[in-house]
PDB file of C-alpha atoms in Angstrom:
ATOM      1  CA  MET A1443     -65.760  13.433  34.399  1.00  0.00           C
ATOM      2  CA  THR A1444     -68.419  13.290  31.700  1.00  0.00           C
ATOM      3  CA  ARG A1445     -67.819  11.642  28.359  1.00  0.00           C
ATOM      4  CA  LYS A1446     -69.195  13.023  25.128  1.00  0.00           C
ATOM      5  CA  TYR A1447     -70.729  10.587  22.701  1.00  0.00           C
ATOM      6  CA  ASN A1448     -70.843  10.921  18.943  1.00  0.00           C
ATOM      7  CA  TRP A1449     -73.210   8.202  17.822  1.00  0.00           C
ATOM      8  CA  LYS A1450     -73.084   8.486  14.048  1.00  0.00           C
ATOM      9  CA  THR A1451     -75.158   5.518  12.946  1.00  0.00           C
ATOM     10  CA  GLY A1452     -78.001   5.611  15.441  1.00  0.00           C
ATOM     11  CA  CYS A1453     -77.554   1.855  15.901  1.00  0.00           C
ATOM     12  CA  ASP A1454     -77.887   0.638  19.495  1.00  0.00           C
ATOM     13  CA  VAL A1455     -74.893  -1.655  18.976  1.00  0.00           C
ATOM     14  CA  GLU A1456     -72.809   1.474  18.455  1.00  0.00           C
ATOM     15  CA  ALA A1457     -73.887   2.754  21.889  1.00  0.00           C
ATOM     16  CA  THR A1458     -72.859  -0.541  23.479  1.00  0.00           C
ATOM     17  CA  LEU A1459     -69.508  -0.527  21.703  1.00  0.00           C
ATOM     18  CA  SER A1460     -68.863   3.061  22.771  1.00  0.00           C
ATOM     19  CA  VAL A1461     -68.968   1.822  26.366  1.00  0.00           C
ATOM     20  CA  ILE A1462     -67.291  -1.610  26.178  1.00  0.00           C
ATOM     21  CA  GLY A1463     -65.559  -1.432  22.810  1.00  0.00           C
ATOM     22  CA  GLY A1464     -61.834  -1.831  22.482  1.00  0.00           C
ATOM     23  CA  ARG A1465     -59.375  -4.482  23.467  1.00  0.00           C
ATOM     24  CA  TRP A1466     -59.138  -3.952  27.210  1.00  0.00           C
ATOM     25  CA  LYS A1467     -62.505  -2.696  28.466  1.00  0.00           C
ATOM     26  CA  PRO A1468     -64.351  -6.024  28.141  1.00  0.00           C
ATOM     27  CA  ILE A1469     -61.416  -7.806  29.778  1.00  0.00           C
ATOM     28  CA  LEU A1470     -61.335  -5.343  32.675  1.00  0.00           C
ATOM     29  CA  VAL A1471     -65.099  -5.614  33.176  1.00  0.00           C
ATOM     30  CA  CYS A1472     -64.850  -9.411  33.026  1.00  0.00           C
ATOM     31  CA  ARG A1473     -62.161  -9.447  35.717  1.00  0.00           C
ATOM     32  CA  LEU A1474     -64.095  -7.014  37.898  1.00  0.00           C
ATOM     33  CA  LEU A1475     -67.272  -9.086  37.663  1.00  0.00           C
ATOM     34  CA  GLY A1476     -65.368 -11.544  39.860  1.00  0.00           C
ATOM     35  CA  GLY A1477     -65.080  -8.960  42.618  1.00  0.00           C
ATOM     36  CA  ARG A1478     -63.308  -5.809  43.712  1.00  0.00           C
ATOM     37  CA  LYS A1479     -59.714  -5.535  42.483  1.00  0.00           C
ATOM     38  CA  ARG A1480     -56.750  -3.275  43.072  1.00  0.00           C
ATOM     39  CA  PHE A1481     -55.080  -1.529  40.149  1.00  0.00           C
ATOM     40  CA  SER A1482     -51.980  -3.725  40.397  1.00  0.00           C
ATOM     41  CA  GLU A1483     -54.167  -6.848  40.247  1.00  0.00           C
ATOM     42  CA  LEU A1484     -55.841  -5.598  37.076  1.00  0.00           C
ATOM     43  CA  CYS A1485     -52.413  -4.945  35.553  1.00  0.00           C
ATOM     44  CA  ARG A1486     -51.361  -8.543  36.330  1.00  0.00           C
ATOM     45  CA  LEU A1487     -54.617  -9.867  34.843  1.00  0.00           C
ATOM     46  CA  ALA A1488     -53.989  -7.953  31.584  1.00  0.00           C
ATOM     47  CA  PRO A1489     -50.209  -8.359  31.218  1.00  0.00           C
ATOM     48  CA  ASN A1490     -50.035  -7.153  27.601  1.00  0.00           C
ATOM     49  CA  ALA A1491     -51.726  -3.837  28.393  1.00  0.00           C
ATOM     50  CA  THR A1492     -49.676  -0.895  29.540  1.00  0.00           C
ATOM     51  CA  GLU A1493     -50.492   0.744  32.867  1.00  0.00           C
ATOM     52  CA  ARG A1494     -51.385   3.922  30.984  1.00  0.00           C
ATOM     53  CA  MET A1495     -53.859   2.073  28.756  1.00  0.00           C
ATOM     54  CA  ILE A1496     -55.468   0.363  31.750  1.00  0.00           C
ATOM     55  CA  THR A1497     -55.741   3.728  33.507  1.00  0.00           C
ATOM     56  CA  LEU A1498     -57.401   5.335  30.480  1.00  0.00           C
ATOM     57  CA  GLN A1499     -59.833   2.453  30.025  1.00  0.00           C
ATOM     58  CA  LEU A1500     -60.730   2.431  33.727  1.00  0.00           C
ATOM     59  CA  ARG A1501     -61.382   6.190  33.624  1.00  0.00           C
ATOM     60  CA  GLU A1502     -63.749   5.793  30.680  1.00  0.00           C
ATOM     61  CA  LEU A1503     -65.560   2.891  32.338  1.00  0.00           C
ATOM     62  CA  GLU A1504     -65.894   4.983  35.486  1.00  0.00           C
ATOM     63  CA  ALA A1505     -67.187   7.989  33.506  1.00  0.00           C
ATOM     64  CA  ASP A1506     -69.814   5.721  31.909  1.00  0.00           C
ATOM     65  CA  GLY A1507     -70.923   4.437  35.322  1.00  0.00           C
ATOM     66  CA  ILE A1508     -69.782   0.863  34.643  1.00  0.00           C
ATOM     67  CA  ILE A1509     -67.241   0.719  37.450  1.00  0.00           C
ATOM     68  CA  SER A1510     -66.607   2.651  40.627  1.00  0.00           C
ATOM     69  CA  ARG A1511     -63.256   3.679  42.036  1.00  0.00           C
ATOM     70  CA  HIS A1512     -62.572   3.547  45.751  1.00  0.00           C
ATOM     71  CA  VAL A1513     -59.603   5.509  47.107  1.00  0.00           C
ATOM     72  CA  PHE A1514     -58.326   4.620  50.565  1.00  0.00           C
ATOM     73  CA  ARG A1515     -56.493   7.383  52.372  1.00  0.00           C
ATOM     74  CA  GLU A1516     -53.464   5.343  53.350  1.00  0.00           C
ATOM     75  CA  VAL A1517     -49.738   5.498  52.836  1.00  0.00           C
ATOM     76  CA  PRO A1518     -49.070   4.238  50.285  1.00  0.00           C
ATOM     77  CA  PRO A1519     -52.434   5.087  48.706  1.00  0.00           C
ATOM     78  CA  ARG A1520     -54.663   2.174  47.808  1.00  0.00           C
ATOM     79  CA  VAL A1521     -57.228   2.249  44.996  1.00  0.00           C
ATOM     80  CA  GLU A1522     -59.765  -0.473  44.276  1.00  0.00           C
ATOM     81  CA  TYR A1523     -62.258  -0.852  41.457  1.00  0.00           C
ATOM     82  CA  GLU A1524     -65.546  -2.710  41.289  1.00  0.00           C
ATOM     83  CA  VAL A1525     -68.470  -2.978  38.904  1.00  0.00           C
ATOM     84  CA  THR A1526     -71.539  -0.902  39.602  1.00  0.00           C
ATOM     85  CA  GLU A1527     -75.116  -2.072  39.218  1.00  0.00           C
ATOM     86  CA  MET A1528     -75.010  -0.766  35.638  1.00  0.00           C
ATOM     87  CA  GLY A1529     -71.773  -2.676  35.098  1.00  0.00           C
ATOM     88  CA  ARG A1530     -73.299  -5.841  36.504  1.00  0.00           C
ATOM     89  CA  SER A1531     -75.982  -5.596  33.802  1.00  0.00           C
ATOM     90  CA  LEU A1532     -73.178  -6.284  31.287  1.00  0.00           C
ATOM     91  CA  GLN A1533     -72.552  -9.727  32.787  1.00  0.00           C
ATOM     92  CA  PRO A1534     -74.718 -11.674  30.278  1.00  0.00           C
ATOM     93  CA  ILE A1535     -73.027  -9.838  27.404  1.00  0.00           C
ATOM     94  CA  ILE A1536     -69.537 -10.535  28.741  1.00  0.00           C
ATOM     95  CA  GLU A1537     -70.399 -14.187  29.412  1.00  0.00           C
ATOM     96  CA  ALA A1538     -71.807 -14.540  25.877  1.00  0.00           C
ATOM     97  CA  MET A1539     -68.561 -13.056  24.543  1.00  0.00           C
ATOM     98  CA  GLN A1540     -66.570 -15.584  26.597  1.00  0.00           C
ATOM     99  CA  ASP A1541     -68.653 -18.497  25.315  1.00  0.00           C
ATOM    100  CA  TRP A1542     -68.415 -17.330  21.720  1.00  0.00           C
ATOM    101  CA  GLY A1543     -64.652 -16.762  22.030  1.00  0.00           C
ATOM    102  CA  ARG A1544     -64.118 -20.212  23.541  1.00  0.00           C
ATOM    103  CA  ASP A1545     -66.051 -21.852  20.696  1.00  0.00           C
ATOM    104  CA  PHE A1546     -64.281 -19.733  18.085  1.00  0.00           C
ATOM    105  CA  LYS A1547     -60.838 -20.647  19.442  1.00  0.00           C
ATOM    106  CA  LYS A1548     -61.736 -24.362  19.431  1.00  0.00           C
ATOM    107  CA  THR A1549     -62.983 -24.167  15.845  1.00  0.00           C
ATOM    108  CA  ARG A1550     -59.904 -22.268  14.667  1.00  0.00           C
ATOM    109  CA  LEU A1551     -57.534 -24.668  16.433  1.00  0.00           C
ATOM    110  CA  VAL A1552     -59.221 -27.634  14.748  1.00  0.00           C
ATOM    111  CA  GLN A1553     -59.035 -25.890  11.364  1.00  0.00           C
ATOM    112  CA  GLU A1554     -55.365 -25.027  11.857  1.00  0.00           C
ATOM    113  CA  SER A1555     -54.574 -28.575  12.947  1.00  0.00           C
ATOM    114  CA  ARG A1556     -56.276 -30.008   9.853  1.00  0.00           C
ATOM    115  CA  ALA A1557     -54.429 -27.538   7.632  1.00  0.00           C
ATOM    116  CA  ARG A1558     -51.079 -28.623   9.146  1.00  0.00           C
ATOM    117  CA  GLU A1559     -51.993 -32.295   8.669  1.00  0.00           C
ATOM    118  CA  THR A1560     -52.830 -31.610   5.030  1.00  0.00           C
ATOM    119  CA  GLU A1561     -49.511 -29.806   4.514  1.00  0.00           C
ATOM    120  CA  VAL A1562     -47.581 -32.674   6.099  1.00  0.00           C
ATOM    121  CA  ALA A1563     -49.445 -35.236   3.959  1.00  0.00           C
ATOM    122  CA  ARG A1564     -48.563 -33.283   0.790  1.00  0.00           C
ATOM    123  CA  ALA A1565     -44.871 -33.094   1.684  1.00  0.00           C
TER     124      ALA A1565
END
């Protein structure tokens, strides 16, 4: 399956976002950087995503060469996913996103806590 790209801005960030943009793709790549996973494992690791959404995101990641899909001819069938070499090159980006997100959450929690304290002091 080949994806078609419609890069409108010419910005390289747009190309990156076309591959890992969205809510679930970075999370799926992050989980797969830890090693090969079965579909059901990925569903458990992203509990708010529907199975259909995970399937669609995995298909796009596979079409972009970020992950590979391994089908085992068993009954019941078993499918596993893992990052490719190209996918592994996303590791520094994903780790930077994790670090930034961790710092952002800390900052927001402190701000929210201070705001609550201010509201309580006014009451």
